[in-house]
């Protein structure tokens, strides 16, 4: 959701800005822009729509623009004001000397705007961001010091922001700061970088520092200085980034989503490494710092998350209740934060997030922390805001996920929940050793089973082709795979814009069945176990209403061929592990349908990879 890049050094800044923005495209955006300083003058270049539109504009004047060795760039995901060139960042003050890029939302922008207008500022855009440009300009007029101007300007701002600022009269400096929005500084030789995420700078440097809330950084080509909001100097905490630039390559796949789906067998192996060493040994989860006696005494667990991470949490609930006998509530973070939640020191609160930057989940865990709960974070980004606020951090090691539609991070979250549940069950002695050994064994062989599905993806491709003309879909399942139905439907609607809804199969006859006819395919997740026969009956009920039926199943019962119009068979697996397998064909089905429909698979419209506003 929005992306910032800033560069100061000795190379044409525009090249680095456009490359950096390209590597942030996955965050989701609808316009883009850069500000550079060419021969002592701040110049802006902006375009609506894809980054390529901006690249075309820059190309026409490349010789001129490339003279600048300082610049800031931005991709914008519209919050205040429509996507347009006027609303695209960077924004400037009235004299055009201050240029600013911003992620986040300024909550008091209306009051600020009124004050600034009363003082003679003229606003050109509908954005909240433009207020910061005018505010910084007015503070600079008083202080003649850009860092100080930013520092005192931010004291008047309420809300979330990561910003980067340049000033025409301060040619050798970028100032940046953050509050509740991520910002990372990259350290080079004779050049320095600032960005809202690592992919923007990883190909230039692996030396980085994450800025904390309210810290202000001043970058020149040869120096990086950080202060806090009270002007105290902050020592530099430079770390080596774990990411490899190759993570940003499609490696021959047509889309990042397809590549990431194919990475899942290795992701499972990664997540298990070092934690599940041997089926006879206990799971080792040194990341969980919750005292073992406290863990035994836990009265309840609450899991907060959004979107796909929420679905992983639902699988987690099922496994933890089954193996540990602790009641687990799962709630969308956006709901959790606006009601009276009953939580205390006997409640473990788990936040699940691929990005670790989802605003609603951050707010939820902060609320729970204040009430004394131990906060355990399951995230793919150990460098994120949520990770830094965690009491226990379970990193899911899925590597960077570029496609907006989450796939491999979901798999890694689900596998992490198996490990966490077994870990707790072993401490609590709440499940039989045989049961736990069976699950551990299944986890170890899971990657091969996923590989078998990937090797037979042409069947899924055929099914996708046959059903790609439908405008609506229903996904049904029961028990542990209810979450799989929700996640499969979410994948389809996210990238193909088809109206797909996941239902608990038993709920079909309580309403949704009214919608069924030949135009509404029903996909059943029909995995062997407690609810197999029940789902089969629900599928029969749908058939009786002329719905076309698809099954994802590990059953080899040939009678299914009579009932279902299309069957996607997956390897056999214990029911409790089945969500980790059944989701793979659903990811592929969504992918191939979207591809047949010619959709922008990796960057679906209106969506952002990291949702940093509430
Ligand atoms: O980074 P998070 O896991 O906290 O993000 C939560 C959702 O925004 C995210 O899962 C979203 O639903 C994805 N687009 C799913 O594919």
Short mmCIF file of N, CA, C and O in Angstrom, two decimals, residues 7-13 16 66-70 172 188-193 220-222:
data_model
loop_
_atom_site.label_atom_id
_atom_site.label_comp_id
_atom_site.label_asym_id
_atom_site.label_seq_id
_atom_site.Cartn_x
_atom_site.Cartn_y
_atom_site.Cartn_z
N UNK A 7 16.74 8.36 -2.99
CA UNK A 7 18.15 8.06 -3.30
C UNK A 7 18.95 9.33 -3.29
O UNK A 7 18.52 10.37 -3.80
N UNK A 8 20.16 9.24 -2.73
CA UNK A 8 21.11 10.35 -2.79
C UNK A 8 22.49 9.74 -2.97
O UNK A 8 22.86 8.82 -2.25
N UNK A 9 23.23 10.19 -3.99
CA UNK A 9 24.54 9.56 -4.23
C UNK A 9 25.23 10.15 -5.43
O UNK A 9 25.29 11.38 -5.58
N UNK A 10 25.71 9.24 -6.30
CA UNK A 10 26.49 9.71 -7.43
C UNK A 10 25.96 9.19 -8.76
O UNK A 10 26.54 9.42 -9.81
N UNK A 11 24.87 8.45 -8.73
CA UNK A 11 24.30 7.87 -9.95
C UNK A 11 23.04 8.64 -10.34
O UNK A 11 22.46 9.33 -9.50
N UNK A 12 22.58 8.48 -11.60
CA UNK A 12 21.30 9.12 -11.94
C UNK A 12 20.21 8.61 -11.00
O UNK A 12 19.87 7.42 -10.99
N UNK A 13 19.67 9.51 -10.19
CA UNK A 13 18.70 9.09 -9.16
C UNK A 13 17.47 8.45 -9.79
O UNK A 13 16.92 7.48 -9.26
N UNK A 16 17.45 4.68 -10.17
CA UNK A 16 17.29 3.92 -8.91
C UNK A 16 15.87 4.06 -8.38
O UNK A 16 15.29 3.10 -7.88
N UNK A 66 18.20 12.66 -15.87
CA UNK A 66 19.23 11.79 -15.30
C UNK A 66 20.43 12.58 -14.75
O UNK A 66 21.34 11.99 -14.17
N UNK A 67 20.41 13.89 -14.91
CA UNK A 67 21.51 14.69 -14.33
C UNK A 67 21.39 14.75 -12.80
O UNK A 67 22.35 15.04 -12.11
N UNK A 68 20.20 14.48 -12.29
CA UNK A 68 20.00 14.59 -10.84
C UNK A 68 20.52 13.34 -10.12
O UNK A 68 20.24 12.21 -10.52
N UNK A 69 21.26 13.59 -9.04
CA UNK A 69 21.77 12.46 -8.23
C UNK A 69 21.03 12.39 -6.88
O UNK A 69 21.47 11.72 -5.96
N UNK A 70 19.94 13.09 -6.81
CA UNK A 70 19.10 13.04 -5.60
C UNK A 70 17.64 12.96 -6.06
O UNK A 70 17.27 13.56 -7.08
N UNK A 172 21.89 18.59 -1.11
CA UNK A 172 22.56 17.34 -0.78
C UNK A 172 21.89 16.56 0.33
O UNK A 172 22.57 15.84 1.04
N UNK A 188 25.03 2.74 1.43
CA UNK A 188 25.93 2.37 0.34
C UNK A 188 27.25 3.09 0.47
O UNK A 188 27.53 3.74 1.48
N UNK A 189 28.11 2.96 -0.57
CA UNK A 189 29.39 3.67 -0.59
C UNK A 189 29.19 4.95 -1.37
O UNK A 189 28.97 4.90 -2.59
N UNK A 190 29.22 6.07 -0.70
CA UNK A 190 29.00 7.35 -1.39
C UNK A 190 27.56 7.53 -1.85
O UNK A 190 27.27 8.38 -2.69
N UNK A 191 26.68 6.71 -1.34
CA UNK A 191 25.26 6.82 -1.69
C UNK A 191 24.44 6.21 -0.56
O UNK A 191 24.89 5.29 0.12
N UNK A 192 23.25 6.72 -0.39
CA UNK A 192 22.36 6.18 0.64
C UNK A 192 20.93 6.16 0.12
O UNK A 192 20.61 6.85 -0.85
N UNK A 193 20.13 5.33 0.77
CA UNK A 193 18.77 5.05 0.27
C UNK A 193 17.78 5.11 1.42
O UNK A 193 18.13 4.88 2.56
N UNK A 220 22.80 12.22 3.48
CA UNK A 220 23.56 12.87 2.42
C UNK A 220 24.27 11.71 1.70
O UNK A 220 24.17 10.56 2.16
N UNK A 221 25.03 11.97 0.63
CA UNK A 221 25.69 10.84 -0.02
C UNK A 221 26.65 10.12 0.93
O UNK A 221 26.87 8.92 0.82
N UNK A 222 27.25 10.85 1.87
CA UNK A 222 28.29 10.25 2.71
C UNK A 222 27.91 10.11 4.17
O UNK A 222 28.74 9.70 4.98
#
